[in-house]
mmCIF file of C-alpha atoms in Angstrom:
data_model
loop_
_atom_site.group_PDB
_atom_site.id
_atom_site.type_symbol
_atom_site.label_atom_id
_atom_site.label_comp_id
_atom_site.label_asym_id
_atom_site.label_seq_id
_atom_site.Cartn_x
_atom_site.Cartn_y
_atom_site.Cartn_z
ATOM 1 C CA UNK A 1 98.842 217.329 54.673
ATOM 2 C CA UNK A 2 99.567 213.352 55.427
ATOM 3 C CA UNK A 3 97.141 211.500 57.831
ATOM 4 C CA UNK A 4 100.239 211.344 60.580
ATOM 5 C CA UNK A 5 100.222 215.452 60.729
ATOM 6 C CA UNK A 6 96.193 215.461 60.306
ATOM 7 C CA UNK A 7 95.974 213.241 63.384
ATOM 8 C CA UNK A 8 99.318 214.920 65.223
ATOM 9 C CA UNK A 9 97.425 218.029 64.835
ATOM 10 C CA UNK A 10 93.902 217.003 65.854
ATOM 11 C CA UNK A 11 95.528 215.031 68.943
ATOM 12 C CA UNK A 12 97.189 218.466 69.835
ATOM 13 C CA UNK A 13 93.914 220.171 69.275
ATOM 14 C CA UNK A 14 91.787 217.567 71.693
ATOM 15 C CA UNK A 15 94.910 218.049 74.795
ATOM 16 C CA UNK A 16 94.603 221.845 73.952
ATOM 17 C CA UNK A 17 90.757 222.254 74.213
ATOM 18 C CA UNK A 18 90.596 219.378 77.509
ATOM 19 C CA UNK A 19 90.817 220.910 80.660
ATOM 20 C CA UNK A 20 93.961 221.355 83.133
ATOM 21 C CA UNK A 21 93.888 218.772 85.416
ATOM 22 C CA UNK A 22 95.297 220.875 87.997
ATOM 23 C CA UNK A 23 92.568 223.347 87.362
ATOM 24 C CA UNK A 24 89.696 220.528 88.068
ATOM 25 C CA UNK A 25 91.288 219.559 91.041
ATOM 26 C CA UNK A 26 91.388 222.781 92.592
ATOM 27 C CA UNK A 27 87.859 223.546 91.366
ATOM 28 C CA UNK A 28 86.870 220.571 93.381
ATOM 29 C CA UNK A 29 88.539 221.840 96.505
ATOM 30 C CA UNK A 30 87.259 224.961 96.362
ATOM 31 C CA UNK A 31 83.329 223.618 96.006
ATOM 32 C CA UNK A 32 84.349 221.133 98.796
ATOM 33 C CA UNK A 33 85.682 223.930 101.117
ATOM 34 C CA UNK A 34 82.585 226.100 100.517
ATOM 35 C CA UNK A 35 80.453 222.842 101.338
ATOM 36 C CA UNK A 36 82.380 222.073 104.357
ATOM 37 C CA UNK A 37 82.503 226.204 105.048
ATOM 38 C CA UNK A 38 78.376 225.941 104.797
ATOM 39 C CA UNK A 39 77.594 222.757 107.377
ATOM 40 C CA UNK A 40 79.723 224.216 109.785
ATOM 41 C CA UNK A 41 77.841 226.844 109.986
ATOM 42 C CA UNK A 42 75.133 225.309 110.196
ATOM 43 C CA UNK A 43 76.046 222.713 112.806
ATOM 44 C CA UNK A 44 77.551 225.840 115.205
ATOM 45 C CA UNK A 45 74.691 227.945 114.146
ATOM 46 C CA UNK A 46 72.742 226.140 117.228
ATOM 47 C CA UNK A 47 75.292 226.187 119.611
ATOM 48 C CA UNK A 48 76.267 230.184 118.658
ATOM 49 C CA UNK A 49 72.522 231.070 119.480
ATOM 50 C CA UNK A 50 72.896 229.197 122.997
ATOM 51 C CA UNK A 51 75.620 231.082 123.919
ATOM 52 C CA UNK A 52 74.156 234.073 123.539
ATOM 53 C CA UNK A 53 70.537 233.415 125.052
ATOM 54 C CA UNK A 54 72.410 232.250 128.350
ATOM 55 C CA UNK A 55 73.874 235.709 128.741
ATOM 56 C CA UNK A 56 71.162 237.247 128.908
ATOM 57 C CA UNK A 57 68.567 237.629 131.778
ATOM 58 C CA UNK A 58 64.599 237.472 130.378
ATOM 59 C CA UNK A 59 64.306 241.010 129.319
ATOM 60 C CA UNK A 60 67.313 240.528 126.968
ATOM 61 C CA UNK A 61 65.671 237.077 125.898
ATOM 62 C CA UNK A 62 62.215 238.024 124.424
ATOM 63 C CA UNK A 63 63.312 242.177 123.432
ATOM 64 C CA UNK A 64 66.897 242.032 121.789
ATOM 65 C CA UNK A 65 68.719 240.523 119.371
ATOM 66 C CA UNK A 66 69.074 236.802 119.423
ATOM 67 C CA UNK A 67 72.145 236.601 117.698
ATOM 68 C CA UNK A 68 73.836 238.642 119.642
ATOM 69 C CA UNK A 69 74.921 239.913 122.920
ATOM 70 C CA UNK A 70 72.342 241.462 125.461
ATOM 71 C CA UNK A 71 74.250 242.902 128.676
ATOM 72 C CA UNK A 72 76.146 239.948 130.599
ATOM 73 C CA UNK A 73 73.761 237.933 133.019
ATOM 74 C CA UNK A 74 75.508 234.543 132.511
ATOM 75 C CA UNK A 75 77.169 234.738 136.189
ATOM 76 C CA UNK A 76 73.245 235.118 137.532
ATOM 77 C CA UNK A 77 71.726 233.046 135.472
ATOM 78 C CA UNK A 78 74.575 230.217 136.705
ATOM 79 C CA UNK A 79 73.550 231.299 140.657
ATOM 80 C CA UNK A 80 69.941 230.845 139.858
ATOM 81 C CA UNK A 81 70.387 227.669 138.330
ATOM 82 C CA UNK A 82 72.527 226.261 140.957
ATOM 83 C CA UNK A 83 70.629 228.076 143.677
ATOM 84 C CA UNK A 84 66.942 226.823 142.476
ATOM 85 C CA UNK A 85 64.598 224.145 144.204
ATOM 86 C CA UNK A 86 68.183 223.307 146.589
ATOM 87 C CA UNK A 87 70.213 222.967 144.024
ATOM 88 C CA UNK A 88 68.169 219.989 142.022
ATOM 89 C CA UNK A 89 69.963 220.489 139.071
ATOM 90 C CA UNK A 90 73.315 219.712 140.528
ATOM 91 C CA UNK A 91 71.485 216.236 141.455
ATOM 92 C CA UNK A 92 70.105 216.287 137.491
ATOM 93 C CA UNK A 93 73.911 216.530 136.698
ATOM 94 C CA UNK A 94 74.874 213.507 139.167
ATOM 95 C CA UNK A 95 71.661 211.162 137.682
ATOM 96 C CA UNK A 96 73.322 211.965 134.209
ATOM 97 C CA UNK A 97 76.595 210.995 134.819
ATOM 98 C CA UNK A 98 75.313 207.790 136.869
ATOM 99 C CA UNK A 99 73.517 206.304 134.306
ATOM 100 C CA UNK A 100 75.889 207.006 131.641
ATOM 101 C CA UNK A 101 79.324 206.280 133.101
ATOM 102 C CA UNK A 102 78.381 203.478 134.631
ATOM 103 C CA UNK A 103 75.715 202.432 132.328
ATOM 104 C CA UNK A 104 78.465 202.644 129.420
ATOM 105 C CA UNK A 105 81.291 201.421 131.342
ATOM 106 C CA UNK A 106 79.160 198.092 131.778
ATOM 107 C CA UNK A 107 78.081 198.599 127.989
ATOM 108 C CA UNK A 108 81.143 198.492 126.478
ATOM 109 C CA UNK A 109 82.435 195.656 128.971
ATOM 110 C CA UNK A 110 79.912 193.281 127.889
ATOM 111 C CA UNK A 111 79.761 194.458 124.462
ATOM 112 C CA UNK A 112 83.536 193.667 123.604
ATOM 113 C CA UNK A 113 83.003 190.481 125.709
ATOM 114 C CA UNK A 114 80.303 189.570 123.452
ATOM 115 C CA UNK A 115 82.255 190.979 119.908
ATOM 116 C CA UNK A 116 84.546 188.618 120.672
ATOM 117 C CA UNK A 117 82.519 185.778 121.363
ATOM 118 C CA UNK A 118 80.816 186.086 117.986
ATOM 119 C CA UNK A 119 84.128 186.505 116.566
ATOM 120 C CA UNK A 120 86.537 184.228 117.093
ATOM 121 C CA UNK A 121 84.418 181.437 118.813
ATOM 122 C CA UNK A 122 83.109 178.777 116.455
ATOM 123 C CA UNK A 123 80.080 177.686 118.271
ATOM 124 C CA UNK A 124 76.560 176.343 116.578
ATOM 125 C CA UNK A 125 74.369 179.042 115.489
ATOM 126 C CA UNK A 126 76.550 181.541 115.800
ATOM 127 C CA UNK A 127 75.345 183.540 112.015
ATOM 128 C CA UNK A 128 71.870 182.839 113.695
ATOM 129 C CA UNK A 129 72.943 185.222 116.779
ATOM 130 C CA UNK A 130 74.778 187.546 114.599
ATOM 131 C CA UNK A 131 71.578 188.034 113.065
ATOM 132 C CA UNK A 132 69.593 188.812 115.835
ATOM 133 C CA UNK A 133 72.141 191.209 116.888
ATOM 134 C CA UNK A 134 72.169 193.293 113.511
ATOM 135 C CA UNK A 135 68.472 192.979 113.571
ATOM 136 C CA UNK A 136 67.662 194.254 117.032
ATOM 137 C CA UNK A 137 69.470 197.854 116.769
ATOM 138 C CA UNK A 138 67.771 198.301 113.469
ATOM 139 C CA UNK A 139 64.315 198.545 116.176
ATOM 140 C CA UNK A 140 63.875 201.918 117.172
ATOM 141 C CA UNK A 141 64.521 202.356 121.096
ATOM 142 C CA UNK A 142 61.150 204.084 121.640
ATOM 143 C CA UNK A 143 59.133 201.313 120.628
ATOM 144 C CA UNK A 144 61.014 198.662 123.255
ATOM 145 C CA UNK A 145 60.252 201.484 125.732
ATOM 146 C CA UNK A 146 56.985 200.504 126.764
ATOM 147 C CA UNK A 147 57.454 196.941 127.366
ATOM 148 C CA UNK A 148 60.578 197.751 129.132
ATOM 149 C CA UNK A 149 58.275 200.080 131.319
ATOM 150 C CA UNK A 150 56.115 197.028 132.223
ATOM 151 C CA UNK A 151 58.877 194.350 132.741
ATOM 152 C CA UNK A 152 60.158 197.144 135.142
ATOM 153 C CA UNK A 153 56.679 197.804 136.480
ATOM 154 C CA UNK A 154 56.217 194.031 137.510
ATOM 155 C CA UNK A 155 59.708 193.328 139.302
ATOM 156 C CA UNK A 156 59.464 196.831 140.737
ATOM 157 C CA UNK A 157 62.348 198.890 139.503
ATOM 158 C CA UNK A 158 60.477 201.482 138.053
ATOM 159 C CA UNK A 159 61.585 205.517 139.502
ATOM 160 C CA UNK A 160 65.109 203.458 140.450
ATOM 161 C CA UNK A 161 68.309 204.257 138.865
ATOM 162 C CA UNK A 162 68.271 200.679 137.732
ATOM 163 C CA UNK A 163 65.500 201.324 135.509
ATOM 164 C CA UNK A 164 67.915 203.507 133.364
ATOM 165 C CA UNK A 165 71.370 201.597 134.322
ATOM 166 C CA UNK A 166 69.887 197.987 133.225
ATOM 167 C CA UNK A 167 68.863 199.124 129.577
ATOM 168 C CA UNK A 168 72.186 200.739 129.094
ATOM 169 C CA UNK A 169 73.884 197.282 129.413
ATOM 170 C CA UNK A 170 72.306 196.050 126.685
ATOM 171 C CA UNK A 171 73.357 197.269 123.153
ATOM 172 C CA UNK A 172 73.350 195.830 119.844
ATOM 173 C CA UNK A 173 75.205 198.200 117.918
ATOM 174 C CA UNK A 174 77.817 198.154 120.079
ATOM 175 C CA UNK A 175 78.047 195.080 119.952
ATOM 176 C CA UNK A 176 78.142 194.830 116.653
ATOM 177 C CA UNK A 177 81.009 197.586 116.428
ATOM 178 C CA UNK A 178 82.951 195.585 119.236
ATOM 179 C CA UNK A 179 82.804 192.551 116.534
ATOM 180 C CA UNK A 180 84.279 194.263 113.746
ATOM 181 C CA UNK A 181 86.887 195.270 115.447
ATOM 182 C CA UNK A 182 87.568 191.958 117.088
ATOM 183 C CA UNK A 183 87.737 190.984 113.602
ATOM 184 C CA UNK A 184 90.225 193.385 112.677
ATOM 185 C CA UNK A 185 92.666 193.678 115.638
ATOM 186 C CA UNK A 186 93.143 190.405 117.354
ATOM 187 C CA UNK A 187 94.701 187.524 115.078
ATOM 188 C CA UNK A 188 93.540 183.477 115.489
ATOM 189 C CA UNK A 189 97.663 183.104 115.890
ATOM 190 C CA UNK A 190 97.858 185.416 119.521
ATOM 191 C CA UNK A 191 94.974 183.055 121.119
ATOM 192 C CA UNK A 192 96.474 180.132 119.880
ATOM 193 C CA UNK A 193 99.545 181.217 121.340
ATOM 194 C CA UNK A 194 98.282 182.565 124.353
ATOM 195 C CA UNK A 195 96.302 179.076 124.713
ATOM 196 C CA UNK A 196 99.629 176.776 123.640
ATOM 197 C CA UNK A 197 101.290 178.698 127.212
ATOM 198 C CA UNK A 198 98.381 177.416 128.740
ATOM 199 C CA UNK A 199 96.382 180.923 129.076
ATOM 200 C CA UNK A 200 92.351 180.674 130.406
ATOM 201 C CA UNK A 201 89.833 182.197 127.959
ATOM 202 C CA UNK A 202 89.132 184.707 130.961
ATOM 203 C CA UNK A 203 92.693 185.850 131.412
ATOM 204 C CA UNK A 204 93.379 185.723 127.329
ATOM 205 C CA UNK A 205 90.283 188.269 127.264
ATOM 206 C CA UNK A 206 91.162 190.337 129.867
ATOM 207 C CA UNK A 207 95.017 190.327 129.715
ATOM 208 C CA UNK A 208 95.206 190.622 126.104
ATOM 209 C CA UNK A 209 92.085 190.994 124.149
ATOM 210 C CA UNK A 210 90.760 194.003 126.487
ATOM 211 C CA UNK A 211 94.377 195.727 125.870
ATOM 212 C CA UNK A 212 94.427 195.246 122.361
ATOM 213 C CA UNK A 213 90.477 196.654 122.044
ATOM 214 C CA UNK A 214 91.759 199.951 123.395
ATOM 215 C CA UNK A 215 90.427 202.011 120.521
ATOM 216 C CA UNK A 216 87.834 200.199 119.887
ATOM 217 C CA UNK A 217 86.727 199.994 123.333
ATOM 218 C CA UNK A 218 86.915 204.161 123.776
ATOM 219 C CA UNK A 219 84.870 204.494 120.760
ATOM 220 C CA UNK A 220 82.566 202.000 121.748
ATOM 221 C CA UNK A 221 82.016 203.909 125.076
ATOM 222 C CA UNK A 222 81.795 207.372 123.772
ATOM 223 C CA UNK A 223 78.714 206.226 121.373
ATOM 224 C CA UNK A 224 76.968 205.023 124.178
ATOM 225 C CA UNK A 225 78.122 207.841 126.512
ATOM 226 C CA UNK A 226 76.341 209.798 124.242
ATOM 227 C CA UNK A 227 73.733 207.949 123.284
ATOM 228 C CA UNK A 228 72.870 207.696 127.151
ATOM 229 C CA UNK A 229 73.658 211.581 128.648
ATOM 230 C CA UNK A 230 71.203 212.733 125.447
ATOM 231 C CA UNK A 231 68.420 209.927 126.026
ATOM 232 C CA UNK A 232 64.659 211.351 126.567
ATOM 233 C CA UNK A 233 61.915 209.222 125.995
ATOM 234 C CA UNK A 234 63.268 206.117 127.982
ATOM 235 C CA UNK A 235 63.780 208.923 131.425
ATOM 236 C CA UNK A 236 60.825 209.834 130.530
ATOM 237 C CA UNK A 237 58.605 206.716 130.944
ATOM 238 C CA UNK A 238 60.497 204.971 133.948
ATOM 239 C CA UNK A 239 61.460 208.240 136.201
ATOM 240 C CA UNK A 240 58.571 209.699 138.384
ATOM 241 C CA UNK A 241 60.531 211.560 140.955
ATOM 242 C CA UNK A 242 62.019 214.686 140.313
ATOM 243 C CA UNK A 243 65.086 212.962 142.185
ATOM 244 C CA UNK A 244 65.977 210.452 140.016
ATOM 245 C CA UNK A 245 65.623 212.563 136.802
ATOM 246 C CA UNK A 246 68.185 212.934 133.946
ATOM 247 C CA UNK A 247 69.267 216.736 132.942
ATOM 248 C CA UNK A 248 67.311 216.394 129.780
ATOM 249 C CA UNK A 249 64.247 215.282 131.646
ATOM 250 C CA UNK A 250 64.658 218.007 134.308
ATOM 251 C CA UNK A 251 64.918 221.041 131.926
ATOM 252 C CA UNK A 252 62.322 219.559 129.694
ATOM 253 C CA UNK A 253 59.780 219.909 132.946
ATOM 254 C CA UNK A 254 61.452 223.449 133.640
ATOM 255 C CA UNK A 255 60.663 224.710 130.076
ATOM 256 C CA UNK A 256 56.693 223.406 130.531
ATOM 257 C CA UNK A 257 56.255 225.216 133.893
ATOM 258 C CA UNK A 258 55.873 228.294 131.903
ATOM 259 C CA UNK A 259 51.913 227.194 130.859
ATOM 260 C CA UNK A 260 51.570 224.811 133.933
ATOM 261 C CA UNK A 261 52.269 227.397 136.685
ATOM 262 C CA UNK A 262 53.302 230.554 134.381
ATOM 263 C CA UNK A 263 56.581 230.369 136.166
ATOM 264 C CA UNK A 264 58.799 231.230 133.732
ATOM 265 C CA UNK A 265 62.444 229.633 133.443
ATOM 266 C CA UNK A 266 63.266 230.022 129.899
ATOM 267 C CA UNK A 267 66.733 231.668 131.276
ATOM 268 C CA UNK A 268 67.788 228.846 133.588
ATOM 269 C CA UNK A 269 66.891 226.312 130.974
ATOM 270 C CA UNK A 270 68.856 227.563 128.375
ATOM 271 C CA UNK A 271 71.503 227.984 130.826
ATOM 272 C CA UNK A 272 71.297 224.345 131.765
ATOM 273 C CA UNK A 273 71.223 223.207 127.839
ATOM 274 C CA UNK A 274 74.685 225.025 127.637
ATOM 275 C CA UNK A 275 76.205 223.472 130.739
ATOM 276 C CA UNK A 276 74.685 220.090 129.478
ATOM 277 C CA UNK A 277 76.961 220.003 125.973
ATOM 278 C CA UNK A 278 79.862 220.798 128.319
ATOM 279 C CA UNK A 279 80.716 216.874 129.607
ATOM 280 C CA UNK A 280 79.890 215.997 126.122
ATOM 281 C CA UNK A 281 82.809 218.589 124.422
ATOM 282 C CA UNK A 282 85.195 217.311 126.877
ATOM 283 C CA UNK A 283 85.149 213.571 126.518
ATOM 284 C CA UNK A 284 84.807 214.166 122.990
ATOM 285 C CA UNK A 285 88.038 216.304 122.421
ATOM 286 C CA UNK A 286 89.700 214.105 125.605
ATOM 287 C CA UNK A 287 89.219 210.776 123.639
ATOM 288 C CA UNK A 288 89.788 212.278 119.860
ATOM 289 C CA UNK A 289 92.637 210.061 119.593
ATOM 290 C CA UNK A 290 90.988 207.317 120.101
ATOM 291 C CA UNK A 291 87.428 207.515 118.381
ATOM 292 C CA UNK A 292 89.458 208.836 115.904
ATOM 293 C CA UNK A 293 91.603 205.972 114.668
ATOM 294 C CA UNK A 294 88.622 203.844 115.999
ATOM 295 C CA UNK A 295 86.380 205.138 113.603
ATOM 296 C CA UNK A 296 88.678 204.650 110.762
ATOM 297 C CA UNK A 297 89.571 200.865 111.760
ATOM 298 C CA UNK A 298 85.559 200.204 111.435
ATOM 299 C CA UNK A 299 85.694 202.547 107.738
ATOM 300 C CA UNK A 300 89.016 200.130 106.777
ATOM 301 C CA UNK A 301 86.633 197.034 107.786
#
């Protein structure tokens, strides 16, 4: 045998014994389907389990299954929760979507406002400001929540609506998302244009910037939406009266009345928890097309 057939016939031996591409590549999919198969589960696991307790009236709660249906109580339960202390929880649901509509429609105004500022405004110590931006939302919110309390305490906005609405005005990270995709979406060339026609900075941000910062803007907003309608500790600390509570604050003080007053509301709270991921689905599935491509903008960047 010549060295050209010994190495012809160990080549063919090496593509023989390697594996099928094709093969690998659907062995891949397959593990990355059964991964993706395994955290949804686990991420509707939660939600499943609510479902089911708000069907069922406190008998059902503490002596069945919890997996699974218990008799059909969720019209009652809805009538009890509506129905209890005058309908409070109807006024938790208002307070919620006070502080974060408005609090995140303000947000995301001053966010992109600011974004764009730090991005296409030269101005001295700008990298300096940048800096302090990136640092400040690396601070966890909890520990600015005490001196927040006493800055409110002293100027008297404490158990006030402005006590949640003023906070929510303020946010780094968005800001810092609102930057990149400044960055990304509005060229030097369009302002310089817009300023040649003689265009204001105001009316260039609002006539072309804001319109341009659609997607970015929604995604912006639905962060802090979030962020906002699911906030605890900060409600907790400036909101005394039961009036001016959030819907997480509010079922958190149902669930506790159990060992306070041995009232027990388990039913109605879990009730409330499911009506409470309700605004949250909506805006979520409402907006898709926007966080969506908003999202992958800031991956691109």
């Amino acid at each position: 045998m010549t060295l050209t057939e010994d190495r012809a016939k160990s080549s063919q031996v090496r593509r023989l014994s390697a594996p099928d591409p094709v093969s690998r590549t659907r062995g891949s999919q397959r593990f990355l389907l059964v991964g993706l198969s395994l955290a949804s589960v686990y991420s509707l696991f939660p939600v499943w389990w609510l479902i089911v307790a708000a069907t069922k009236d406190r008998t059902g709660l503490y002596q069945s299954n919890g997996l699974w249906f218990s008799g059909w109580h969720l019209w009652d339960n809805l009538r009890q929760l509506f129905t209890y202390e005058d309908g409070i929880f109807l006024r938790w649901t208002a307070n919620s979507f006070l502080y974060a509509g408005v609090g995140s429609l303000g947000g995301t105004l001053l966010a992109l406002a600011t974004g764009y500022g730090l991005a296409r405004f030269d101005f001295p110590g700008r990298n300096v400001v940048f800096a302090a931006v990136v640092g400040s939302f690396l601070i966890p919110i909890a520990l600015l929540t005490l001196p927040l309390y006493l800055l409110f305490s002293d100027i008297g906005l404490v158990d006030t609506p402005w006590a949640m609405l003023i906070p929510c005005l303020i946010n780094p990270f968005s800001v810092y998302l609102a930057k990149v995709y400044t960055e990304a979406a509005i060229p030097f060339e369009l302002l310089e244009a817009a300023r040649i026609d003689g265009a204001g900075e105001l009316r260039i941000f609002f006539s072309i910037v804001l319109r341009m910062m659609t997607t970015g803007g929604a995604t912006v907003f639905l962060l802090a939406f979030v962020n906002t309608w699911n906030a605890f500790f900060l409600p907790l600390t400036v909101l005394r009266g039961e009036e001016n509570w959030t819907l997480n604050l509010g079922l958190y003080n149902w669930s506790g009345k159990r060992l306070e007053s041995g009232v027990d509301l388990t039913s109605l709270v879990l009730t409330g928890a499911l009506l409470s991921i309700v605004p949250m689905a909506i805006m979520m599935v409402a907006m898709r097309r926007y966080w969506r491509s908003g999202v992958t903008m800031g991956a691109l960047k």
